[in-house]
Each structure stands twice: as structure tokens, then as C-alpha cells.
Amino acid sequence: MDHSIQDWISERVDRELARPTRIHPLPELGKYKVFIKREDELSSGISGSKLRKYASLLPFLRERSAQEVALIGGPNSNNLLGLAQALREIGVRAWFFVREPGDRQLRGNSLLLDMLADPSSFKRIERSQWENVLDKARDFVEERKRAGRRIFLVPEGAAMFESLAGSLTLAQDVLRNERESGIRFRNLFVDSGTGMSAMGLILGLAALDPPSSRRRVYITLIAGDEGRFAETMEDYQRRLVQEIDSPRPKLPQIAFLEPPIAPAFGSVNESLFAATREVARTEGLLMDPVYSVKHYMSMRETVSMLPANEASLFIYNGSSLGLAGFQDRLVGQRMQAK
Ligand SMILES: *Cc1c(COP(=O)(O)O)cnc(C)c1O
């Protein structure tokens, strides 16, 4: 069984994209035996968890000779930004179904996306129409198909079964880190938007390392909720077990964490910027506030309560690029602190 899931992943994944990443102790939280996995180092312009998804999504699109892709996302989406780069590289035209921003000023990801994409490729969706975005994108895809184009729809966060093989490489690489370091991580901390990356970790550990049923995976819910997460993971697990024709492995224990600061998705406040500065100074890490600093703060609350002999791994999926939209706020925070 172990062998066939390895093969299933290998047949679908471009290993040049899903490369190994290192781990090291966190300078400040090392006292709690917390290590960090540097998924941010996978790419300078694409957040790490996204590149793992693309490691199987892009080969899928290439194999189907895709000419165009319709993408859905918010104005600051890391996924739109990542795919704008990755699809250009393989010569696939992207259409962006983007939610109209609350703040019209271009900054951070919305500015970077504006630099990457042709203005004619944007399909701007009013906030009041956002609930219909999937229907609109589907209609558009059908229209392009009738015009003879080979076009695919990629939902928000590239959360689709074709991204799962890539996401499973996170579990493979954690197991490699463990083999090479001789450390076994009892607790793993991962952040979740659509949940795809966290599911790749959980399903991968379960299938590749059965004693993982004794591990705990802590999921910081940056977006979404527990019910949705459980439902989606059940669906992916069923399809995966069918495809590799193996018994269903026992999963690690799962606990959900709510960020202690600005828990609503996309929201920011002064405490979050203060925490962003604190993480920079104490850990030497320039983390994106919206995912990674919230994730770090929920992990920090939790590790101080864990048994002292247990090692923990913090998965840093983000990218320092996520700081770009908040420069004024971070300057403001400095004034306040002094
Ligand atoms: C997109 C993203 C996530 C969420 O990934 P999902 O697979 O959608 O759960 C987490 N962290 C960062 C930094 C991201 O960019």
C-alpha cells in the first residue's frame, strides 16, 4: 500500500516544483522544541503551499493541452498571484474572475497581480454578485469551449482533486525531514484556507506512515469552518482510496485552532501588526500577517501547554511578499510602540 501511494504521487507530480524544504528550530520557541518547516523557501514569488498544489495541477493542465484557464479569487489572493506567474511560464492564458476590492487602491497582491496580468483578462465581479461567481465562471468556460478553446476552471485556492498529489508531497517531505534529523514530530501545526494543504499533510501522513494515527495535527482556521473541512477531506480521502485501491488508513488526531488575533479571514488590526513586528524581531522571520502571523500566534498559545518532551513542527506556508500591502500600517505600528 505504501508503495502504491508513492507511485500515485510520483506519476502526477513535477518534482522540480515540489522540492525538498528544510526545517530548523525556532529561535524563540525552541525552548518548547518547536521546529519550523520553511515552505516559504520554495519560491520567492509564490507562497509555498500553492507551489505544491501546482506541482500536480500544472502537469495535469499540460497533459490535457490546456490553452486557457478561468480562475476565481479575491483581490488579494495568493493563489491568483501564484497562478498568474506559473501559467504564464507554461503558455496558458489565464482569465481572472476577481472580487471587486473594498479598497480601490492598488497595493500588495492586488498591485502585483495588476503588474502580471493583461487588463483584458480581468472579469471583475461586484461584491453583491460574488455568490454567483462560480456560475458566471462556468458559463464563461462553456462559451469558450463552444468557440473551440481548450479551457479549464480552477476554483478558489486551486482546491481541486488535481492539486491533491502535489499537496501530499508535504507529508512526504516532512517524513524525509524526520528521517534525516532523527526527530519525530508528535505535533504538527498547519494553517488552512480551503484546507487542501492541511488535508495533503493529514492524508499523506496517514497513508505513508501509519503510526501517524498517534500524532496530532493542529489546524489554524484562517478561513472556512470545521464542518466544511471534515466534509471536503472525507470526499478527497474517498477518491484517493479508490484510486490507489487500498484500505482506508487511520488518520492522525485533529484539533482546530482559531487565530487569537483578528480571526475573521482577511481582517487585520493593530495587535496583528504588533505581532508581525514581534515575530520579525524574536524569530528573525518576515512573515505575512494575514496567514502566517495569525498561524504563529495560535501555535504559540498551544505549544506552551504541551508536554515538554514532545517535538512540534510549525509549517510556514507563507511568503514575505504578503507584507507588501501593509507597509504604512507597519510604520504606524512603530510610532505607536515608541
Ligand atoms: C493559500 C494559503 C494557505 C491556505 O491553503 P489551503 O490549501 O487553501 O488551505 C495557507 N497559508 C498561506 C500562506 C497561503 O498562501
PDB file of C-alpha atoms in Angstrom, residues 62-183:
ATOM      1  CA  ARG A  62      -0.178  20.373 -19.742  1.00  0.00           C
ATOM      2  CA  GLU A  63      -1.268  16.788 -20.299  1.00  0.00           C
ATOM      3  CA  ARG A  64      -4.745  17.942 -21.315  1.00  0.00           C
ATOM      4  CA  SER A  65      -3.170  20.526 -23.648  1.00  0.00           C
ATOM      5  CA  ALA A  66      -4.979  23.339 -21.851  1.00  0.00           C
ATOM      6  CA  GLN A  67      -4.935  26.626 -23.734  1.00  0.00           C
ATOM      7  CA  GLU A  68      -6.800  28.695 -21.164  1.00  0.00           C
ATOM      8  CA  VAL A  69      -7.794  28.583 -17.512  1.00  0.00           C
ATOM      9  CA  ALA A  70     -10.530  30.506 -15.692  1.00  0.00           C
ATOM     10  CA  LEU A  71      -9.524  31.417 -12.124  1.00  0.00           C
ATOM     11  CA  ILE A  72     -11.595  32.636  -9.196  1.00  0.00           C
ATOM     12  CA  GLY A  73     -10.383  34.626  -6.206  1.00  0.00           C
ATOM     13  CA  GLY A  74     -10.383  37.703  -4.007  1.00  0.00           C
ATOM     14  CA  PRO A  75      -8.341  40.792  -4.953  1.00  0.00           C
ATOM     15  CA  ASN A  76      -5.500  39.779  -2.605  1.00  0.00           C
ATOM     16  CA  SER A  77      -5.496  36.075  -3.369  1.00  0.00           C
ATOM     17  CA  ASN A  78      -2.120  34.343  -3.099  1.00  0.00           C
ATOM     18  CA  ASN A  79      -3.461  31.738  -5.499  1.00  0.00           C
ATOM     19  CA  LEU A  80      -4.293  34.186  -8.300  1.00  0.00           C
ATOM     20  CA  LEU A  81      -0.897  35.786  -7.859  1.00  0.00           C
ATOM     21  CA  GLY A  82       0.848  32.409  -7.961  1.00  0.00           C
ATOM     22  CA  LEU A  83      -1.032  31.069 -10.969  1.00  0.00           C
ATOM     23  CA  ALA A  84      -0.575  34.331 -12.880  1.00  0.00           C
ATOM     24  CA  GLN A  85       3.143  33.527 -12.742  1.00  0.00           C
ATOM     25  CA  ALA A  86       3.009  29.757 -13.180  1.00  0.00           C
ATOM     26  CA  LEU A  87       0.513  29.719 -16.088  1.00  0.00           C
ATOM     27  CA  ARG A  88       2.455  32.382 -17.977  1.00  0.00           C
ATOM     28  CA  GLU A  89       5.512  30.141 -17.749  1.00  0.00           C
ATOM     29  CA  ILE A  90       3.720  27.250 -19.450  1.00  0.00           C
ATOM     30  CA  GLY A  91       1.958  29.448 -22.002  1.00  0.00           C
ATOM     31  CA  VAL A  92      -1.601  29.011 -20.744  1.00  0.00           C
ATOM     32  CA  ARG A  93      -3.869  32.070 -20.890  1.00  0.00           C
ATOM     33  CA  ALA A  94      -5.487  32.985 -17.557  1.00  0.00           C
ATOM     34  CA  TRP A  95      -8.853  34.679 -17.059  1.00  0.00           C
ATOM     35  CA  PHE A  96      -9.306  36.195 -13.611  1.00  0.00           C
ATOM     36  CA  PHE A  97     -12.762  36.281 -12.005  1.00  0.00           C
ATOM     37  CA  VAL A  98     -11.826  38.680  -9.216  1.00  0.00           C
ATOM     38  CA  ARG A  99     -13.998  40.109  -6.474  1.00  0.00           C
ATOM     39  CA  GLU A 100     -14.204  43.910  -6.582  1.00  0.00           C
ATOM     40  CA  PRO A 101     -11.994  45.147  -3.695  1.00  0.00           C
ATOM     41  CA  GLY A 102     -13.360  47.167  -0.774  1.00  0.00           C
ATOM     42  CA  ASP A 103     -10.297  49.407  -1.013  1.00  0.00           C
ATOM     43  CA  ARG A 104      -9.684  50.562  -4.620  1.00  0.00           C
ATOM     44  CA  GLN A 105      -6.067  51.467  -4.051  1.00  0.00           C
ATOM     45  CA  LEU A 106      -3.667  49.008  -5.663  1.00  0.00           C
ATOM     46  CA  ARG A 107      -1.261  47.655  -3.074  1.00  0.00           C
ATOM     47  CA  GLY A 108       0.250  44.328  -2.051  1.00  0.00           C
ATOM     48  CA  ASN A 109      -1.050  41.376  -4.037  1.00  0.00           C
ATOM     49  CA  SER A 110      -3.616  43.416  -5.971  1.00  0.00           C
ATOM     50  CA  LEU A 111      -0.806  45.618  -7.300  1.00  0.00           C
ATOM     51  CA  LEU A 112       1.411  42.626  -8.120  1.00  0.00           C
ATOM     52  CA  LEU A 113      -1.461  40.915  -9.941  1.00  0.00           C
ATOM     53  CA  ASP A 114      -2.119  44.126 -11.858  1.00  0.00           C
ATOM     54  CA  MET A 115       1.535  44.032 -12.968  1.00  0.00           C
ATOM     55  CA  LEU A 116       1.352  40.386 -14.048  1.00  0.00           C
ATOM     56  CA  ALA A 117      -1.950  40.255 -15.894  1.00  0.00           C
ATOM     57  CA  ASP A 118      -3.216  41.837 -19.096  1.00  0.00           C
ATOM     58  CA  PRO A 119      -6.086  44.264 -18.222  1.00  0.00           C
ATOM     59  CA  SER A 120      -8.392  42.464 -20.693  1.00  0.00           C
ATOM     60  CA  SER A 121      -8.026  39.205 -18.747  1.00  0.00           C
ATOM     61  CA  PHE A 122      -9.891  40.543 -15.670  1.00  0.00           C
ATOM     62  CA  LYS A 123     -13.558  39.737 -15.158  1.00  0.00           C
ATOM     63  CA  ARG A 124     -14.426  41.946 -12.212  1.00  0.00           C
ATOM     64  CA  ILE A 125     -17.272  40.713 -10.071  1.00  0.00           C
ATOM     65  CA  GLU A 126     -19.202  43.144  -7.878  1.00  0.00           C
ATOM     66  CA  ARG A 127     -19.253  42.236  -4.213  1.00  0.00           C
ATOM     67  CA  SER A 128     -23.048  41.887  -4.328  1.00  0.00           C
ATOM     68  CA  GLN A 129     -22.673  39.347  -7.180  1.00  0.00           C
ATOM     69  CA  TRP A 130     -19.884  37.330  -5.567  1.00  0.00           C
ATOM     70  CA  GLU A 131     -22.148  34.449  -4.533  1.00  0.00           C
ATOM     71  CA  ASN A 132     -22.799  33.812  -8.247  1.00  0.00           C
ATOM     72  CA  VAL A 133     -19.148  33.840  -9.288  1.00  0.00           C
ATOM     73  CA  LEU A 134     -18.907  30.097  -9.846  1.00  0.00           C
ATOM     74  CA  ASP A 135     -21.933  30.129 -12.188  1.00  0.00           C
ATOM     75  CA  LYS A 136     -20.529  33.077 -14.090  1.00  0.00           C
ATOM     76  CA  ALA A 137     -17.149  31.383 -14.484  1.00  0.00           C
ATOM     77  CA  ARG A 138     -18.811  28.142 -15.596  1.00  0.00           C
ATOM     78  CA  ASP A 139     -20.903  29.975 -18.206  1.00  0.00           C
ATOM     79  CA  PHE A 140     -17.776  31.663 -19.492  1.00  0.00           C
ATOM     80  CA  VAL A 141     -15.912  28.353 -19.717  1.00  0.00           C
ATOM     81  CA  GLU A 142     -18.798  26.791 -21.676  1.00  0.00           C
ATOM     82  CA  GLU A 143     -18.847  29.741 -24.057  1.00  0.00           C
ATOM     83  CA  ARG A 144     -15.097  29.447 -24.705  1.00  0.00           C
ATOM     84  CA  LYS A 145     -15.448  25.694 -25.226  1.00  0.00           C
ATOM     85  CA  ARG A 146     -18.119  26.293 -27.853  1.00  0.00           C
ATOM     86  CA  ALA A 147     -15.643  28.649 -29.519  1.00  0.00           C
ATOM     87  CA  GLY A 148     -13.236  25.697 -29.708  1.00  0.00           C
ATOM     88  CA  ARG A 149     -10.846  26.629 -26.887  1.00  0.00           C
ATOM     89  CA  ARG A 150      -9.422  24.017 -24.507  1.00  0.00           C
ATOM     90  CA  ILE A 151     -10.241  25.707 -21.222  1.00  0.00           C
ATOM     91  CA  PHE A 152     -10.387  24.524 -17.586  1.00  0.00           C
ATOM     92  CA  LEU A 153     -11.918  26.023 -14.458  1.00  0.00           C
ATOM     93  CA  VAL A 154      -9.751  26.314 -11.343  1.00  0.00           C
ATOM     94  CA  PRO A 155     -11.782  27.131  -8.219  1.00  0.00           C
ATOM     95  CA  GLU A 156     -10.723  29.444  -5.350  1.00  0.00           C
ATOM     96  CA  GLY A 157      -7.451  28.433  -3.770  1.00  0.00           C
ATOM     97  CA  ALA A 158      -6.853  25.863  -6.575  1.00  0.00           C
ATOM     98  CA  ALA A 159      -8.704  23.487  -4.250  1.00  0.00           C
ATOM     99  CA  MET A 160      -9.411  20.587  -6.584  1.00  0.00           C
ATOM    100  CA  PHE A 161      -8.578  16.898  -6.717  1.00  0.00           C
ATOM    101  CA  GLU A 162      -5.873  17.538  -9.343  1.00  0.00           C
ATOM    102  CA  SER A 163      -3.939  19.534  -6.707  1.00  0.00           C
ATOM    103  CA  LEU A 164      -4.011  16.729  -4.147  1.00  0.00           C
ATOM    104  CA  ALA A 165      -0.986  14.752  -5.368  1.00  0.00           C
ATOM    105  CA  GLY A 166       1.097  17.915  -5.083  1.00  0.00           C
ATOM    106  CA  SER A 167      -0.241  18.665  -1.606  1.00  0.00           C
ATOM    107  CA  LEU A 168       0.614  15.123  -0.497  1.00  0.00           C
ATOM    108  CA  THR A 169       4.304  15.860  -1.145  1.00  0.00           C
ATOM    109  CA  LEU A 170       4.239  17.997   2.015  1.00  0.00           C
ATOM    110  CA  ALA A 171       3.748  14.827   4.064  1.00  0.00           C
ATOM    111  CA  GLN A 172       6.469  13.025   2.096  1.00  0.00           C
ATOM    112  CA  ASP A 173       8.887  15.831   2.772  1.00  0.00           C
ATOM    113  CA  VAL A 174       8.065  16.037   6.496  1.00  0.00           C
ATOM    114  CA  LEU A 175       8.852  12.306   6.731  1.00  0.00           C
ATOM    115  CA  ARG A 176      12.156  12.925   4.934  1.00  0.00           C
ATOM    116  CA  ASN A 177      12.972  15.738   7.426  1.00  0.00           C
ATOM    117  CA  GLU A 178      12.246  13.304  10.250  1.00  0.00           C
ATOM    118  CA  ARG A 179      14.440  10.557   8.813  1.00  0.00           C
ATOM    119  CA  GLU A 180      17.331  12.946   8.269  1.00  0.00           C
ATOM    120  CA  SER A 181      17.099  14.731  11.626  1.00  0.00           C
ATOM    121  CA  GLY A 182      16.161  11.742  13.765  1.00  0.00           C
ATOM    122  CA  ILE A 183      13.334  13.801  15.328  1.00  0.00           C
TER     123      ILE A 183
END
